Coordinates of C-alpha atoms and ligand atoms in Angstrom, one line a residue:
M1 CA 47.2 157.2 111.9
K2 CA 45.2 160.2 113.0
A3 CA 46.2 161.6 116.3
M4 CA 45.3 164.6 118.6
V5 CA 48.8 166.1 119.2
L6 CA 49.9 168.7 121.9
K7 CA 52.6 170.6 120.1
A8 CA 53.7 172.9 123.0
P9 CA 52.5 173.1 126.6
G10 CA 49.4 175.2 126.9
S11 CA 48.6 175.1 123.3
A12 CA 45.4 173.7 121.6
L13 CA 45.4 170.1 120.6
T14 CA 45.6 169.6 116.8
L15 CA 44.5 166.8 114.7
E16 CA 47.7 165.3 112.8
N17 CA 48.5 162.5 110.6
M18 CA 51.3 160.5 112.3
P19 CA 53.0 157.3 111.3
D20 CA 51.4 154.1 112.4
P21 CA 53.5 152.8 115.6
T22 CA 55.3 149.4 115.1
P23 CA 56.2 147.3 118.2
G24 CA 59.9 146.8 119.1
P25 CA 61.0 144.0 121.5
G26 CA 58.9 143.9 124.7
E27 CA 56.3 146.2 123.0
A28 CA 52.8 145.9 121.8
V29 CA 50.4 148.1 119.7
A30 CA 46.7 148.3 120.3
K31 CA 44.0 149.9 118.1
V32 CA 42.3 152.4 120.4
L33 CA 38.5 152.2 120.7
A34 CA 38.1 155.0 123.3
C35 CA 40.1 157.0 125.6
G36 CA 39.0 158.8 128.8
A37 CA 39.6 162.6 129.1
G38 CA 40.1 163.9 132.7
L39 CA 41.9 166.6 134.7
T40 CA 45.2 164.7 135.1
I41 CA 45.4 164.8 131.1
H42 CA 44.1 168.4 131.1
H43 CA 46.7 169.7 133.5
A44 CA 49.2 168.4 131.2
R45 CA 47.4 169.9 128.1
A46 CA 47.3 173.2 130.0
G47 CA 51.0 173.3 130.8
R48 CA 50.4 172.9 134.5
L49 CA 52.3 169.7 134.6
P50 CA 55.9 169.2 132.9
I51 CA 55.5 167.7 129.5
K52 CA 57.9 167.2 126.5
T53 CA 56.2 168.1 123.3
P54 CA 55.1 167.1 120.7
R55 CA 53.0 164.5 122.6
I56 CA 49.9 162.4 122.2
L57 CA 48.0 162.5 125.5
G58 CA 45.7 160.1 127.2
H59 CA 46.1 157.1 129.3
E60 CA 42.5 155.7 130.1
I61 CA 42.3 153.4 127.0
T62 CA 40.3 150.6 125.6
G63 CA 42.0 149.0 123.0
E64 CA 42.4 145.9 121.0
I65 CA 46.0 144.3 120.5
V66 CA 47.0 144.3 116.8
A67 CA 50.7 143.6 117.0
T68 CA 53.2 142.4 119.4
G69 CA 57.0 142.6 119.5
A70 CA 59.7 140.1 120.1
G71 CA 59.7 138.3 123.4
V72 CA 56.2 139.5 124.3
K73 CA 54.2 136.8 126.4
G74 CA 50.8 136.8 127.4
L75 CA 49.3 139.3 124.9
E76 CA 47.8 138.3 121.5
R77 CA 46.2 140.0 118.6
G78 CA 42.5 140.5 119.3
D79 CA 43.0 140.8 123.2
G80 CA 41.0 143.7 124.8
V81 CA 43.3 145.9 126.9
T82 CA 43.5 148.9 129.0
A83 CA 46.7 150.4 130.4
Y84 CA 48.4 150.9 133.8
F85 CA 49.6 154.3 133.3
Y86 CA 52.5 154.7 135.6
L87 CA 55.9 153.4 133.9
T88 CA 57.4 151.5 136.7
C89 CA 60.5 149.1 136.8
G90 CA 58.9 146.1 138.4
E91 CA 62.1 145.4 140.3
C92 CA 62.9 148.0 143.0
R93 CA 61.9 147.5 146.6
W94 CA 58.6 149.5 146.2
C95 CA 57.6 147.5 143.1
R96 CA 58.4 144.4 144.9
V97 CA 56.1 145.1 147.8
N98 CA 53.2 146.1 145.5
R99 CA 53.7 149.8 146.2
E100 CA 54.9 150.7 142.5
T101 CA 53.6 154.2 142.6
L102 CA 56.8 154.9 144.6
C103 CA 59.0 153.2 142.2
E104 CA 62.7 154.2 142.5
N105 CA 63.1 154.1 138.9
F106 CA 60.0 155.8 137.9
G107 CA 59.7 156.4 134.2
G108 CA 56.8 158.8 134.1
Y109 CA 53.3 158.4 132.7
V110 CA 51.6 157.0 129.6
G111 CA 50.5 160.0 127.6
R112 CA 53.1 162.3 129.3
E113 CA 56.5 160.7 129.0
I114 CA 55.5 158.5 126.2
D115 CA 52.6 158.8 123.5
G116 CA 49.3 157.9 124.8
G117 CA 45.7 157.1 123.6
Y118 CA 44.5 160.2 121.8
A119 CA 45.2 158.3 118.5
E120 CA 44.0 155.5 116.4
Y121 CA 46.8 153.3 117.7
I122 CA 49.0 153.2 120.9
K123 CA 52.3 151.5 121.5
L124 CA 53.3 150.6 125.1
P125 CA 55.7 148.4 126.8
A126 CA 53.7 145.1 126.8
S127 CA 53.8 145.1 130.6
S128 CA 51.8 148.4 130.7
F129 CA 48.7 146.8 129.0
V130 CA 46.2 145.1 131.2
K131 CA 43.8 142.5 129.6
F132 CA 40.1 142.9 130.3
P133 CA 38.6 140.1 132.4
E134 CA 35.9 137.8 131.1
G135 CA 32.4 139.4 131.5
L136 CA 33.6 143.0 130.9
D137 CA 31.9 143.8 127.5
W138 CA 34.6 146.4 126.4
R139 CA 33.5 146.2 122.7
T140 CA 30.0 147.4 123.6
H141 CA 31.0 149.9 126.3
P142 CA 34.7 151.1 125.3
A143 CA 34.4 154.5 127.0
E144 CA 33.3 153.0 130.4
A145 CA 35.8 150.1 130.2
G146 CA 38.6 152.5 129.4
V147 CA 38.1 154.8 132.3
I148 CA 38.1 152.1 134.9
C149 CA 41.9 152.0 135.2
D150 CA 42.1 155.3 136.9
A151 CA 38.5 156.5 137.6
I152 CA 37.7 153.2 139.6
A153 CA 41.2 152.0 140.7
T154 CA 42.3 155.4 142.1
P155 CA 39.2 155.5 144.5
L156 CA 39.6 151.7 145.2
K157 CA 43.1 152.5 146.6
V158 CA 41.7 155.4 148.6
T159 CA 39.4 153.1 150.4
R160 CA 42.4 151.0 151.5
K161 CA 44.5 154.0 152.4
A162 CA 41.8 155.3 154.7
R163 CA 41.0 151.8 156.0
L164 CA 37.3 152.5 155.2
V165 CA 34.8 150.3 157.3
P166 CA 31.1 150.2 157.0
T167 CA 30.7 152.4 160.1
D168 CA 32.5 155.3 158.6
T169 CA 30.9 158.6 157.4
V170 CA 32.8 159.9 154.3
A171 CA 33.0 163.2 152.8
V172 CA 34.5 163.7 149.4
F173 CA 35.7 167.3 148.5
G174 CA 35.5 168.0 144.8
A175 CA 32.8 165.3 144.5
G176 CA 31.4 166.6 141.2
G177 CA 34.6 166.0 139.4
G178 CA 35.8 163.1 137.2
L179 CA 37.4 161.2 140.2
G180 CA 35.0 162.6 142.7
V181 CA 31.9 161.0 141.4
H182 CA 33.6 157.8 141.1
M183 CA 34.9 158.1 144.8
L184 CA 31.3 158.4 145.8
K185 CA 30.4 155.4 144.0
V186 CA 33.4 153.3 145.4
A187 CA 32.8 154.6 148.9
R188 CA 29.1 153.4 148.6
W189 CA 30.4 150.1 147.2
A190 CA 32.6 149.8 150.3
H191 CA 29.4 150.1 152.4
A192 CA 30.3 153.5 154.1
R193 CA 27.6 154.4 156.6
K194 CA 27.1 157.8 155.0
V195 CA 28.6 159.4 152.0
I196 CA 28.6 163.1 151.7
A197 CA 29.4 165.2 148.5
V198 CA 31.2 168.5 148.8
D199 CA 31.5 170.8 145.9
V200 CA 31.3 174.4 145.0
M201 CA 29.2 173.8 141.9
A202 CA 25.6 172.8 143.2
S203 CA 24.7 172.0 139.5
K204 CA 26.8 168.8 140.0
F205 CA 24.8 167.6 143.0
E206 CA 22.3 165.7 141.1
A207 CA 25.0 163.6 139.5
C208 CA 26.6 163.1 143.2
V209 CA 23.3 161.8 144.5
K210 CA 23.0 159.5 141.4
A211 CA 26.5 158.3 142.2
G212 CA 25.5 157.3 145.8
A213 CA 25.8 160.5 147.9
D214 CA 23.3 160.6 151.0
A215 CA 23.9 164.4 151.5
T216 CA 25.4 167.2 149.6
V217 CA 27.2 170.3 151.0
D218 CA 27.6 173.4 148.9
A219 CA 31.1 174.7 149.8
S220 CA 30.7 178.2 148.1
D221 CA 29.4 179.7 151.3
G222 CA 32.6 178.9 153.1
R223 CA 30.7 177.1 155.9
V224 CA 31.8 173.5 155.0
A225 CA 33.3 172.3 158.4
E226 CA 30.1 173.6 160.2
R227 CA 27.7 171.9 157.8
L228 CA 29.6 168.6 158.0
L229 CA 29.4 168.8 161.8
E230 CA 25.7 169.4 161.7
L231 CA 25.3 166.4 159.4
T232 CA 27.1 164.1 161.8
G233 CA 25.4 165.3 165.0
G234 CA 28.5 167.2 166.0
K235 CA 30.8 164.0 166.0
G236 CA 32.5 164.9 162.8
I237 CA 33.3 162.7 159.8
D238 CA 35.6 159.7 159.9
V239 CA 37.2 159.9 156.4
A240 CA 37.7 163.1 154.3
I241 CA 38.8 162.6 150.8
D242 CA 40.1 165.6 148.9
F243 CA 40.6 165.9 145.2
V244 CA 40.9 169.7 145.3
C245 CA 43.8 169.9 147.8
G246 CA 44.3 173.6 148.6
A247 CA 44.0 175.4 152.0
A248 CA 40.3 176.1 151.1
T249 CA 39.4 172.4 151.2
L250 CA 42.0 170.7 153.4
E251 CA 41.6 173.0 156.4
P252 CA 37.8 172.5 156.7
A253 CA 38.3 168.9 156.0
I254 CA 40.6 168.5 159.0
A255 CA 38.2 170.8 161.1
A256 CA 35.4 168.4 160.2
L257 CA 37.2 165.2 161.1
G258 CA 36.0 163.5 164.3
K259 CA 38.0 161.4 166.6
G260 CA 40.2 158.8 164.8
G261 CA 39.5 160.7 161.6
R262 CA 41.5 160.1 158.5
L263 CA 42.3 162.7 155.7
V264 CA 43.3 161.4 152.3
T265 CA 44.7 164.0 149.8
L266 CA 45.4 163.1 146.2
G267 CA 45.0 166.4 144.1
G268 CA 47.8 166.6 141.9
H269 CA 48.4 170.3 142.5
G270 CA 48.3 170.1 146.3
G271 CA 49.1 173.4 148.0
T272 CA 50.2 174.2 151.5
F273 CA 47.8 174.3 154.4
S274 CA 47.8 174.7 158.1
V275 CA 46.9 172.3 160.8
R276 CA 47.2 172.6 164.6
A277 CA 49.3 169.8 166.0
G278 CA 47.3 169.8 169.1
E279 CA 44.3 168.9 167.0
V280 CA 46.1 166.1 165.2
L281 CA 47.2 164.7 168.6
R282 CA 43.9 165.1 170.6
K283 CA 41.8 163.4 167.9
E284 CA 44.4 161.1 166.7
I285 CA 44.0 162.3 163.2
E286 CA 45.9 160.8 160.3
I287 CA 46.9 162.6 157.1
L288 CA 47.5 160.4 154.2
G289 CA 48.6 160.9 150.7
S290 CA 47.4 158.4 147.9
R291 CA 49.0 158.1 144.5
Y292 CA 47.0 156.5 141.6
A293 CA 46.8 152.6 142.3
T294 CA 48.7 149.5 142.0
R295 CA 48.5 147.3 139.0
E296 CA 46.7 144.8 141.1
E297 CA 44.1 147.4 142.1
V298 CA 43.5 148.1 138.3
I299 CA 42.9 144.4 137.8
E300 CA 40.6 144.2 140.8
S301 CA 38.8 147.4 139.6
L302 CA 38.2 145.7 136.1
E303 CA 36.7 142.7 137.9
I304 CA 34.5 144.8 140.3
V305 CA 33.0 146.4 137.1
A306 CA 32.8 143.0 135.3
R307 CA 30.8 141.7 138.2
G308 CA 28.4 144.6 137.8
E309 CA 29.0 146.1 141.3
V310 CA 30.2 149.5 140.1
W311 CA 29.5 151.1 136.7
P312 CA 31.5 154.1 135.6
M313 CA 29.9 157.4 134.9
V314 CA 31.0 158.7 131.5
T315 CA 28.7 161.7 130.8
E316 CA 30.2 163.0 127.4
K317 CA 31.5 160.9 124.5
V318 CA 33.0 162.9 121.5
S319 CA 35.1 162.1 118.5
L320 CA 38.9 162.2 118.5
A321 CA 38.8 165.4 116.4
D322 CA 36.7 167.1 119.2
A323 CA 39.1 166.5 122.0
E324 CA 40.2 170.1 122.1
A325 CA 36.7 171.5 122.5
L326 CA 36.2 168.8 125.2
H327 CA 39.4 170.1 127.1
Q328 CA 38.0 173.6 126.9
R329 CA 35.0 172.3 128.8
L330 CA 37.3 170.4 131.3
D331 CA 39.2 173.7 131.9
K332 CA 36.1 175.4 133.0
A333 CA 35.2 172.4 135.3
L334 CA 31.9 171.9 133.1
I335 CA 32.1 168.2 132.9
T336 CA 30.3 166.0 135.6
G337 CA 31.9 162.5 135.9
R338 CA 34.2 161.4 133.2
A339 CA 34.4 162.3 129.5
A340 CA 35.8 160.1 126.8
L341 CA 37.0 160.3 123.2
M342 CA 35.4 157.6 120.8
V343 CA 38.2 156.7 118.5
G344 CA 38.0 153.4 116.7
Ligands
ZN401 ZN1 60.3 150.0 140.7

């Protein structure tokens, strides 16, 4: 099969011929139709996250099962599938209480610890595949169907972490990025009263508004907290969701929170930031971390899209061979929403 391979952290992806994978016991192989390309993958490609090479990256797949190994139940040839991309044990206390992103026996990530979807075929533990529901036309829309497992599921979990209710005003920091625009969509889907997009690239605001933002704040002038307070009549926002996660966004996010405000941070590269304990106390602020999503939230996200309530925003679709050029654009933050490789 053809695959885009990362041969060393930080090097360019190269198109290689690799052996077709065959499933062992408990495994299945899917033909890849499309695979999303986002920042999580790019951080691994760029060597900012630990990765063993050579490796085939990519986890936001739409695939069709072509072979199953011994003992596999519930998957058959022809099934349309995506992937749950955390490799979890399913048995520890965290897995048992539906918090498997905290798995005590965490095995890493599809596309980082094991080969992923930047290839014509992908082999995974059968339990890592998630079948598409009836009503989701994955053959016609493989790119959109493939990104749901992260781009919709991760924001869905954030709405729960933040206990988002329809009276809440929400600000999304890094709103123009791949997860950011989908966070705007899911916050709108969750009936937030007001959704505010914050980004340093004003060129992305048109897409933010299209995704459901009621207002936009250009963070490049360093007056984000003041602007958010103006937009809320001085009361402050109820929920701040930060995909950038350095002091430059986390500190204004906290300053802009009103009473009872919740901050959710989920950037993979979170740095340190300062917060006054007195402010946390006075306003009863909550600071929350949120990792990916549960398998159940992936299934629910697929169903939300199948019902037509949210539709993913995939703005660039390129061939497998053009993956490296796409990652160059990801590196420069030139992609609004999600991008995807069209494989099969
Ligand atoms: Zn576990």
